[in-house]
Each structure stands twice: as C-alpha cells, then as structure tokens.
Amino acid sequence: MNRQIALCLFTYLGFLLWLYLAANHSTIEDWWTVKTINESTSKNQDIIQVITPAYFAISPIKMLIGLSVFIILGTMLFL
C-alpha cells in the first residue's frame, strides 16, 4: 500500500513539476514546452506572430501528450 501511494505521488508531482517548468521556464524553441504563439492577421491578411510573453498560450494537445506520458510511466513503474 505504501508503494502505491508513493508511486502515485511521484507520478503526480513529476507531472506538476514538468508542467510548471514547461509553462514558465521554457522558450518556444524547447521541444518539451507547452507554449504556443498566438497569431493574428493584419488588415492586408499578413500573418503576424506575437512574440510578447504575455500572449503565449498553453497548447491543450501538448498537455494531453505530457499527461499521457506520465500516466504510462506511472503504470509501467507500478507493474
């Protein structure tokens, strides 16, 4: 029972640590980041990438991929 609790806490805290680091301490160029750049269009239909950090968004797809990796890792460690 103690092993199961420790494994669940390890997996959960590992996921939260990854999410914190990927959202706050990574750049767009990092492969492990969850940030995406919002794009907007100008009047003459040119795509403009907003590079200001206030306009970064978190990608739900990358979040689901990261969550899946940690669930699989926890399951493999459990077996």
CSV table of N, CA and C in Angstrom, one decimal:
chain,number,residue,atom,x,y,z
A,1,MET,N,0.8,-1.2,0.0
A,1,MET,CA,0.0,0.0,0.0
A,1,MET,C,0.9,1.3,0.0
A,2,ASN,N,1.9,1.3,0.8
A,2,ASN,CA,2.8,2.4,0.8
A,2,ASN,C,3.5,2.6,-0.5
A,3,ARG,N,3.8,1.5,-1.2
A,3,ARG,CA,4.4,1.6,-2.5
A,3,ARG,C,3.5,2.3,-3.5
A,4,GLN,N,2.2,1.9,-3.5
A,4,GLN,CA,1.2,2.5,-4.4
A,4,GLN,C,1.1,4.0,-4.1
A,5,ILE,N,1.0,4.4,-2.9
A,5,ILE,CA,0.8,5.8,-2.6
A,5,ILE,C,2.1,6.6,-3.0
A,6,ALA,N,3.2,6.1,-2.7
A,6,ALA,CA,4.5,6.7,-3.1
A,6,ALA,C,4.6,6.9,-4.6
A,7,LEU,N,4.2,5.8,-5.3
A,7,LEU,CA,4.3,5.8,-6.8
A,7,LEU,C,3.3,6.8,-7.4
A,8,CYS,N,2.1,6.9,-6.8
A,8,CYS,CA,1.1,7.9,-7.3
A,8,CYS,C,1.5,9.3,-7.0
A,9,LEU,N,2.1,9.5,-5.8
A,9,LEU,CA,2.6,10.9,-5.5
A,9,LEU,C,3.8,11.2,-6.4
A,10,PHE,N,4.7,10.3,-6.7
A,10,PHE,CA,5.8,10.5,-7.5
A,10,PHE,C,5.4,10.9,-8.9
A,11,THR,N,4.5,10.2,-9.5
A,11,THR,CA,4.0,10.4,-10.8
A,11,THR,C,3.2,11.8,-10.9
A,12,TYR,N,2.4,12.0,-9.9
A,12,TYR,CA,1.6,13.3,-9.9
A,12,TYR,C,2.5,14.5,-9.7
A,13,LEU,N,3.4,14.4,-8.8
A,13,LEU,CA,4.3,15.5,-8.5
A,13,LEU,C,5.3,15.7,-9.7
A,14,GLY,N,5.7,14.6,-10.3
A,14,GLY,CA,6.6,14.7,-11.5
A,14,GLY,C,5.8,15.4,-12.7
A,15,PHE,N,4.5,15.1,-12.8
A,15,PHE,CA,3.7,15.8,-13.9
A,15,PHE,C,3.6,17.3,-13.5
A,16,LEU,N,3.3,17.6,-12.3
A,16,LEU,CA,3.2,19.0,-11.9
A,16,LEU,C,4.5,19.8,-12.1
A,17,LEU,N,5.6,19.2,-11.8
A,17,LEU,CA,6.9,19.8,-11.9
A,17,LEU,C,7.2,20.0,-13.4
A,18,TRP,N,6.9,19.0,-14.3
A,18,TRP,CA,7.1,19.2,-15.7
A,18,TRP,C,6.2,20.3,-16.2
A,19,LEU,N,4.9,20.3,-15.8
A,19,LEU,CA,4.0,21.4,-16.3
A,19,LEU,C,4.5,22.8,-15.9
A,20,TYR,N,4.9,22.9,-14.6
A,20,TYR,CA,5.4,24.2,-14.2
A,20,TYR,C,6.6,24.6,-15.0
A,21,LEU,N,7.6,23.8,-15.2
A,21,LEU,CA,8.8,24.1,-15.9
A,21,LEU,C,8.5,24.4,-17.4
A,22,ALA,N,7.6,23.6,-18.0
A,22,ALA,CA,7.3,23.7,-19.4
A,22,ALA,C,6.5,25.0,-19.6
A,23,ALA,N,5.7,25.4,-18.7
A,23,ALA,CA,4.9,26.6,-18.9
A,23,ALA,C,5.6,27.9,-18.5
A,24,ASN,N,6.5,27.8,-17.5
A,24,ASN,CA,7.1,29.1,-17.0
A,24,ASN,C,8.5,29.3,-17.3
A,25,HIS,N,9.3,28.2,-17.5
A,25,HIS,CA,10.7,28.3,-17.6
A,25,HIS,C,11.3,27.7,-18.9
A,26,SER,N,10.5,27.8,-19.9
A,26,SER,CA,10.9,27.3,-21.2
A,26,SER,C,10.7,28.4,-22.3
A,27,THR,N,11.3,28.2,-23.4
A,27,THR,CA,11.1,29.1,-24.6
A,27,THR,C,10.4,28.3,-25.6
A,28,ILE,N,9.9,29.0,-26.6
A,28,ILE,CA,9.2,28.4,-27.7
A,28,ILE,C,10.0,27.4,-28.5
A,29,GLU,N,11.4,27.5,-28.5
A,29,GLU,CA,12.2,26.6,-29.2
A,29,GLU,C,12.4,25.3,-28.5
A,30,ASP,N,12.2,25.2,-27.2
A,30,ASP,CA,12.4,24.0,-26.5
A,30,ASP,C,11.3,22.9,-26.9
A,31,TRP,N,11.8,21.7,-27.0
A,31,TRP,CA,10.9,20.6,-27.5
A,31,TRP,C,9.9,20.2,-26.4
A,32,TRP,N,10.2,20.5,-25.2
A,32,TRP,CA,9.3,20.0,-24.1
A,32,TRP,C,8.4,21.1,-23.6
A,33,THR,N,8.3,22.2,-24.3
A,33,THR,CA,7.5,23.3,-23.8
A,33,THR,C,6.0,23.0,-24.2
A,34,VAL,N,5.1,23.7,-23.4
A,34,VAL,CA,3.7,23.6,-23.8
A,34,VAL,C,3.2,24.9,-24.3
A,35,LYS,N,4.1,25.9,-24.5
A,35,LYS,CA,3.7,27.2,-25.0
A,35,LYS,C,3.4,27.2,-26.5
A,36,THR,N,2.5,28.0,-26.9
A,36,THR,CA,2.3,28.2,-28.4
A,36,THR,C,2.2,29.7,-28.6
A,37,ILE,N,2.4,30.1,-29.8
A,37,ILE,CA,2.4,31.6,-30.1
A,37,ILE,C,1.1,31.9,-30.7
A,38,ASN,N,0.4,32.8,-30.2
A,38,ASN,CA,-0.9,33.3,-30.8
A,38,ASN,C,-0.5,34.1,-32.1
A,39,GLU,N,-1.3,33.8,-33.1
A,39,GLU,CA,-1.1,34.5,-34.4
A,39,GLU,C,-2.3,35.4,-34.6
A,40,SER,N,-2.1,36.5,-35.2
A,40,SER,CA,-3.2,37.4,-35.6
A,40,SER,C,-2.9,37.9,-37.1
A,41,THR,N,-4.0,38.3,-37.7
A,41,THR,CA,-3.8,38.8,-39.1
A,41,THR,C,-4.0,40.3,-39.1
A,42,SER,N,-3.3,40.9,-40.0
A,42,SER,CA,-3.4,42.3,-40.2
A,42,SER,C,-4.4,42.7,-41.2
A,43,LYS,N,-4.6,43.9,-41.5
A,43,LYS,CA,-5.6,44.3,-42.5
A,43,LYS,C,-5.4,43.8,-43.9
A,44,ASN,N,-4.1,43.6,-44.3
A,44,ASN,CA,-3.8,43.1,-45.6
A,44,ASN,C,-3.5,41.6,-45.6
A,45,GLN,N,-4.1,40.9,-44.6
A,45,GLN,CA,-4.1,39.4,-44.5
A,45,GLN,C,-2.7,38.9,-44.3
A,46,ASP,N,-1.7,39.6,-43.8
A,46,ASP,CA,-0.4,39.1,-43.4
A,46,ASP,C,-0.5,38.5,-42.0
A,47,ILE,N,0.1,37.3,-41.8
A,47,ILE,CA,0.1,36.7,-40.5
A,47,ILE,C,1.2,37.3,-39.7
A,48,ILE,N,0.8,37.7,-38.5
A,48,ILE,CA,1.8,38.3,-37.6
A,48,ILE,C,1.9,37.4,-36.3
A,49,GLN,N,3.1,37.0,-36.0
A,49,GLN,CA,3.3,36.2,-34.8
A,49,GLN,C,3.6,37.2,-33.6
A,50,VAL,N,2.9,37.1,-32.6
A,50,VAL,CA,3.1,37.9,-31.4
A,50,VAL,C,4.1,37.2,-30.5
A,51,ILE,N,5.2,37.9,-30.3
A,51,ILE,CA,6.3,37.2,-29.5
A,51,ILE,C,6.3,37.7,-28.1
A,52,THR,N,5.5,38.6,-27.7
A,52,THR,CA,5.4,39.1,-26.3
A,52,THR,C,5.0,37.9,-25.4
A,53,PRO,N,5.8,37.7,-24.3
A,53,PRO,CA,5.4,36.6,-23.4
A,53,PRO,C,4.0,36.6,-22.8
A,54,ALA,N,3.4,37.8,-22.8
A,54,ALA,CA,2.0,37.9,-22.2
A,54,ALA,C,1.0,37.2,-23.2
A,55,TYR,N,1.4,37.0,-24.4
A,55,TYR,CA,0.5,36.5,-25.4
A,55,TYR,C,0.7,35.0,-25.7
A,56,PHE,N,1.6,34.4,-24.9
A,56,PHE,CA,1.8,32.9,-25.1
A,56,PHE,C,0.6,32.2,-24.5
A,57,ALA,N,0.2,31.1,-25.1
A,57,ALA,CA,-0.9,30.3,-24.7
A,57,ALA,C,-0.4,28.9,-24.4
A,58,ILE,N,-1.1,28.1,-23.7
A,58,ILE,CA,-0.7,26.7,-23.4
A,58,ILE,C,-1.5,25.8,-24.3
A,59,SER,N,-0.8,25.0,-25.0
A,59,SER,CA,-1.4,24.1,-26.0
A,59,SER,C,-2.0,22.9,-25.3
A,60,PRO,N,-3.3,22.7,-25.5
A,60,PRO,CA,-4.0,21.5,-24.9
A,60,PRO,C,-3.5,20.2,-25.5
A,61,ILE,N,-3.1,20.2,-26.7
A,61,ILE,CA,-2.6,18.9,-27.3
A,61,ILE,C,-1.3,18.5,-26.6
A,62,LYS,N,-0.4,19.5,-26.4
A,62,LYS,CA,0.9,19.2,-25.7
A,62,LYS,C,0.7,18.8,-24.3
A,63,MET,N,-0.4,19.4,-23.7
A,63,MET,CA,-0.7,19.0,-22.3
A,63,MET,C,-1.2,17.5,-22.2
A,64,LEU,N,-2.0,17.1,-23.2
A,64,LEU,CA,-2.5,15.8,-23.2
A,64,LEU,C,-1.4,14.8,-23.5
A,65,ILE,N,-0.5,15.1,-24.4
A,65,ILE,CA,0.6,14.3,-24.6
A,65,ILE,C,1.5,14.1,-23.4
A,66,GLY,N,1.8,15.2,-22.7
A,66,GLY,CA,2.6,15.1,-21.5
A,66,GLY,C,1.9,14.3,-20.4
A,67,LEU,N,0.6,14.5,-20.3
A,67,LEU,CA,-0.2,13.7,-19.3
A,67,LEU,C,-0.2,12.2,-19.6
A,68,SER,N,-0.3,11.9,-20.9
A,68,SER,CA,-0.3,10.5,-21.3
A,68,SER,C,1.1,9.9,-21.0
A,69,VAL,N,2.1,10.6,-21.2
A,69,VAL,CA,3.5,10.1,-20.9
A,69,VAL,C,3.6,9.8,-19.5
A,70,PHE,N,3.1,10.7,-18.6
A,70,PHE,CA,3.2,10.4,-17.2
A,70,PHE,C,2.3,9.3,-16.7
A,71,ILE,N,1.2,9.2,-17.3
A,71,ILE,CA,0.3,8.0,-16.9
A,71,ILE,C,0.9,6.7,-17.3
A,72,ILE,N,1.5,6.7,-18.5
A,72,ILE,CA,2.2,5.4,-19.0
A,72,ILE,C,3.4,5.2,-18.1
A,73,LEU,N,4.1,6.2,-17.8
A,73,LEU,CA,5.3,6.0,-16.9
A,73,LEU,C,4.9,5.5,-15.5
A,74,GLY,N,3.8,6.0,-14.9
A,74,GLY,CA,3.4,5.6,-13.7
A,74,GLY,C,2.9,4.1,-13.7
A,75,THR,N,2.2,3.8,-14.8
A,75,THR,CA,1.7,2.4,-15.0
A,75,THR,C,2.8,1.4,-15.1
A,76,MET,N,3.8,1.8,-15.9
A,76,MET,CA,5.0,0.9,-16.1
A,76,MET,C,5.8,0.7,-14.7
A,77,LEU,N,5.9,1.8,-14.0
A,77,LEU,CA,6.6,1.6,-12.7
A,77,LEU,C,5.7,0.8,-11.7
A,78,PHE,N,4.4,0.9,-11.8
A,78,PHE,CA,3.5,0.2,-10.9
A,78,PHE,C,3.6,-1.4,-11.2
A,79,LEU,N,3.8,-1.7,-12.4
A,79,LEU,CA,3.8,-3.2,-12.7
A,79,LEU,C,5.1,-3.8,-12.3
